[in-house]
Amino acid sequence: MTEALGSTATPESGRPEDEVAAKKGRRGGKRGKKGPFGRLALFYRQIVAELRKVVWPTRGQLSTYTTVVIVFVVIVIGLVTVIDYGFTNAVKYVFG
């Protein structure tokens, strides 16, 4: 039987699917050997490493973002209030 053109498997190297299946059977190196406290310590070390990658905003950016959020919330509150007032009057008109 012939292989398709561009196939990654060659007769002398074996099939790649067999290698993947063989690797899935074993447990992961260091992670599989650590106890629960070791895994917890690794988890917290990874958290700290990720937090070091964060680009924190400057004080000016933070105040700008805060102002934008507060203004947006006030606008949405006003919009919801107007819609609620309109529905209240409509319900009072319809149901008396």
mmCIF file with all atom_site columns, C-alpha atoms in Angstrom, residues 25-62:
data_model
loop_
_atom_site.group_PDB
_atom_site.id
_atom_site.type_symbol
_atom_site.label_atom_id
_atom_site.label_alt_id
_atom_site.label_comp_id
_atom_site.label_asym_id
_atom_site.label_entity_id
_atom_site.label_seq_id
_atom_site.pdbx_PDB_ins_code
_atom_site.Cartn_x
_atom_site.Cartn_y
_atom_site.Cartn_z
_atom_site.occupancy
_atom_site.B_iso_or_equiv
_atom_site.pdbx_formal_charge
_atom_site.auth_seq_id
_atom_site.auth_comp_id
_atom_site.auth_asym_id
_atom_site.auth_atom_id
_atom_site.pdbx_PDB_model_num
ATOM 1  C CA . GLY A 1 25 ? 0.910  6.625  28.781 1.00 0.00 ? 25 GLY A CA 1
ATOM 2  C CA . ARG A 1 26 ? 3.456  7.983  31.244 1.00 0.00 ? 26 ARG A CA 1
ATOM 3  C CA . ARG A 1 27 ? 2.933  10.637 33.889 1.00 0.00 ? 27 ARG A CA 1
ATOM 4  C CA . GLY A 1 28 ? 4.500  14.081 33.635 1.00 0.00 ? 28 GLY A CA 1
ATOM 5  C CA . GLY A 1 29 ? 8.065  14.274 35.012 1.00 0.00 ? 29 GLY A CA 1
ATOM 6  C CA . LYS A 1 30 ? 8.523  16.520 38.067 1.00 0.00 ? 30 LYS A CA 1
ATOM 7  C CA . ARG A 1 31 ? 4.860  17.448 38.425 1.00 0.00 ? 31 ARG A CA 1
ATOM 8  C CA . GLY A 1 32 ? 3.805  13.826 38.939 1.00 0.00 ? 32 GLY A CA 1
ATOM 9  C CA . LYS A 1 33 ? 6.399  13.233 41.685 1.00 0.00 ? 33 LYS A CA 1
ATOM 10 C CA . LYS A 1 34 ? 5.596  16.243 43.920 1.00 0.00 ? 34 LYS A CA 1
ATOM 11 C CA . GLY A 1 35 ? 3.275  16.017 46.874 1.00 0.00 ? 35 GLY A CA 1
ATOM 12 C CA . PRO A 1 36 ? 0.317  18.327 47.470 1.00 0.00 ? 36 PRO A CA 1
ATOM 13 C CA . PHE A 1 37 ? 2.415  20.982 49.240 1.00 0.00 ? 37 PHE A CA 1
ATOM 14 C CA . GLY A 1 38 ? 4.987  20.946 46.462 1.00 0.00 ? 38 GLY A CA 1
ATOM 15 C CA . ARG A 1 39 ? 2.271  21.453 43.869 1.00 0.00 ? 39 ARG A CA 1
ATOM 16 C CA . LEU A 1 40 ? 0.767  24.272 45.944 1.00 0.00 ? 40 LEU A CA 1
ATOM 17 C CA . ALA A 1 41 ? 4.163  25.976 46.224 1.00 0.00 ? 41 ALA A CA 1
ATOM 18 C CA . LEU A 1 42 ? 4.642  25.627 42.461 1.00 0.00 ? 42 LEU A CA 1
ATOM 19 C CA . PHE A 1 43 ? 1.206  27.153 41.903 1.00 0.00 ? 43 PHE A CA 1
ATOM 20 C CA . TYR A 1 44 ? 2.046  30.212 44.020 1.00 0.00 ? 44 TYR A CA 1
ATOM 21 C CA . ARG A 1 45 ? 5.446  30.619 42.356 1.00 0.00 ? 45 ARG A CA 1
ATOM 22 C CA . GLN A 1 46 ? 3.703  30.630 38.983 1.00 0.00 ? 46 GLN A CA 1
ATOM 23 C CA . ILE A 1 47 ? 1.229  33.254 40.234 1.00 0.00 ? 47 ILE A CA 1
ATOM 24 C CA . VAL A 1 48 ? 4.072  35.532 41.349 1.00 0.00 ? 48 VAL A CA 1
ATOM 25 C CA . ALA A 1 49 ? 5.871  35.007 38.024 1.00 0.00 ? 49 ALA A CA 1
ATOM 26 C CA . GLU A 1 50 ? 2.731  35.978 36.092 1.00 0.00 ? 50 GLU A CA 1
ATOM 27 C CA . LEU A 1 51 ? 2.146  39.064 38.259 1.00 0.00 ? 51 LEU A CA 1
ATOM 28 C CA . ARG A 1 52 ? 5.686  40.241 37.492 1.00 0.00 ? 52 ARG A CA 1
ATOM 29 C CA . LYS A 1 53 ? 4.790  40.212 33.785 1.00 0.00 ? 53 LYS A CA 1
ATOM 30 C CA . VAL A 1 54 ? 1.825  42.564 34.294 1.00 0.00 ? 54 VAL A CA 1
ATOM 31 C CA . VAL A 1 55 ? 2.251  46.103 32.998 1.00 0.00 ? 55 VAL A CA 1
ATOM 32 C CA . TRP A 1 56 ? 0.777  48.196 35.806 1.00 0.00 ? 56 TRP A CA 1
ATOM 33 C CA . PRO A 1 57 ? -0.826 51.557 34.901 1.00 0.00 ? 57 PRO A CA 1
ATOM 34 C CA . THR A 1 58 ? 0.712  54.823 36.075 1.00 0.00 ? 58 THR A CA 1
ATOM 35 C CA . ARG A 1 59 ? -1.109 57.047 38.538 1.00 0.00 ? 59 ARG A CA 1
ATOM 36 C CA . GLY A 1 60 ? -2.302 59.308 35.702 1.00 0.00 ? 60 GLY A CA 1
ATOM 37 C CA . GLN A 1 61 ? -3.601 56.402 33.647 1.00 0.00 ? 61 GLN A CA 1
ATOM 38 C CA . LEU A 1 62 ? -5.346 54.948 36.678 1.00 0.00 ? 62 LEU A CA 1
#
